[in-house]
């Protein structure tokens, strides 16, 4: 499928890109020995890849997973973080802003806005920033061996990359408080019960299931996917339902109606044939 790309992806070392189906990219975090933790360089790399994905017309949906069987991601590279803090302290400088999420120009997944959906395929531990990432994914599939935890408080830190307000909206204040204030680790079935995970599957079925879900999304008009996701997200982040509806209707919905894909969808329905989608207008 890579030969259908209309632009070249950014160079990567932490991330491995593959194309398991039409209009689908699979992004694998690949520091297996370090439990796929993210350094400052890794966060910048992810930012570049995510922005490329949003801009690439031939792609509709991304799958994010981790290399190996142990970890999806254990979040920030604490060894790098400790070294930066120690150096700043030794030089008499402010130790604030040393974390990977504070890198200028970086927009990690946990606080990503974007316009196209991500499916998380959680293959193992999703801890700290790794757990923060899945809370901001659009769909989450988990291996039954996966675990989840906002463990920052146990390291003298706090989950600061956008997860806490998102978590409250997803699971409610009390469960969010139980999760974040204790640093407890929950299993995949508990995460599913809480609404953080859509479906739990056997480990060998995780990637095939994620690809199957991605193919379902990719077969739909890319404009419809972008518009619908924007409407969902506006409702998630805007307190007033009518205001959220009006914002989306005056933005993505207006543009969708100007595009070729809407006309093609209506025409295909009336002609009783499968639609032939083009690249997104949005």
PDB file of C-alpha atoms in Angstrom, residues 221 223-224 254-271 273 275-278 281:
ATOM      1  CA  UNK A 221     -15.895   8.392   2.807  1.00  0.00           C
ATOM      2  CA  UNK A 223     -14.706  13.363   4.472  1.00  0.00           C
ATOM      3  CA  UNK A 224     -17.477  11.676   6.461  1.00  0.00           C
ATOM      4  CA  UNK A 254     -20.509  22.928   5.701  1.00  0.00           C
ATOM      5  CA  UNK A 255     -17.292  21.847   4.010  1.00  0.00           C
ATOM      6  CA  UNK A 256     -18.378  18.209   3.719  1.00  0.00           C
ATOM      7  CA  UNK A 257     -21.481  19.296   1.782  1.00  0.00           C
ATOM      8  CA  UNK A 258     -19.322  21.124  -0.778  1.00  0.00           C
ATOM      9  CA  UNK A 259     -17.261  18.037  -1.574  1.00  0.00           C
ATOM     10  CA  UNK A 260     -17.327  15.387  -4.246  1.00  0.00           C
ATOM     11  CA  UNK A 261     -17.599  12.522  -1.746  1.00  0.00           C
ATOM     12  CA  UNK A 262     -21.020  13.631  -0.515  1.00  0.00           C
ATOM     13  CA  UNK A 263     -22.318  13.830  -4.074  1.00  0.00           C
ATOM     14  CA  UNK A 264     -20.792  10.429  -4.854  1.00  0.00           C
ATOM     15  CA  UNK A 265     -22.374   8.819  -1.779  1.00  0.00           C
ATOM     16  CA  UNK A 266     -25.853  10.029  -2.700  1.00  0.00           C
ATOM     17  CA  UNK A 267     -25.421   9.121  -6.357  1.00  0.00           C
ATOM     18  CA  UNK A 268     -24.123   5.619  -5.538  1.00  0.00           C
ATOM     19  CA  UNK A 269     -27.109   4.997  -3.258  1.00  0.00           C
ATOM     20  CA  UNK A 270     -29.562   5.940  -5.982  1.00  0.00           C
ATOM     21  CA  UNK A 271     -27.688   3.879  -8.583  1.00  0.00           C
ATOM     22  CA  UNK A 273     -23.726   0.486  -6.458  1.00  0.00           C
ATOM     23  CA  UNK A 275     -19.418   4.357  -3.827  1.00  0.00           C
ATOM     24  CA  UNK A 276     -16.066   5.315  -5.305  1.00  0.00           C
ATOM     25  CA  UNK A 277     -14.501   7.721  -2.833  1.00  0.00           C
ATOM     26  CA  UNK A 278     -11.845  10.295  -3.663  1.00  0.00           C
ATOM     27  CA  UNK A 281     -11.849  17.715   0.899  1.00  0.00           C
TER      28      UNK A 281
END
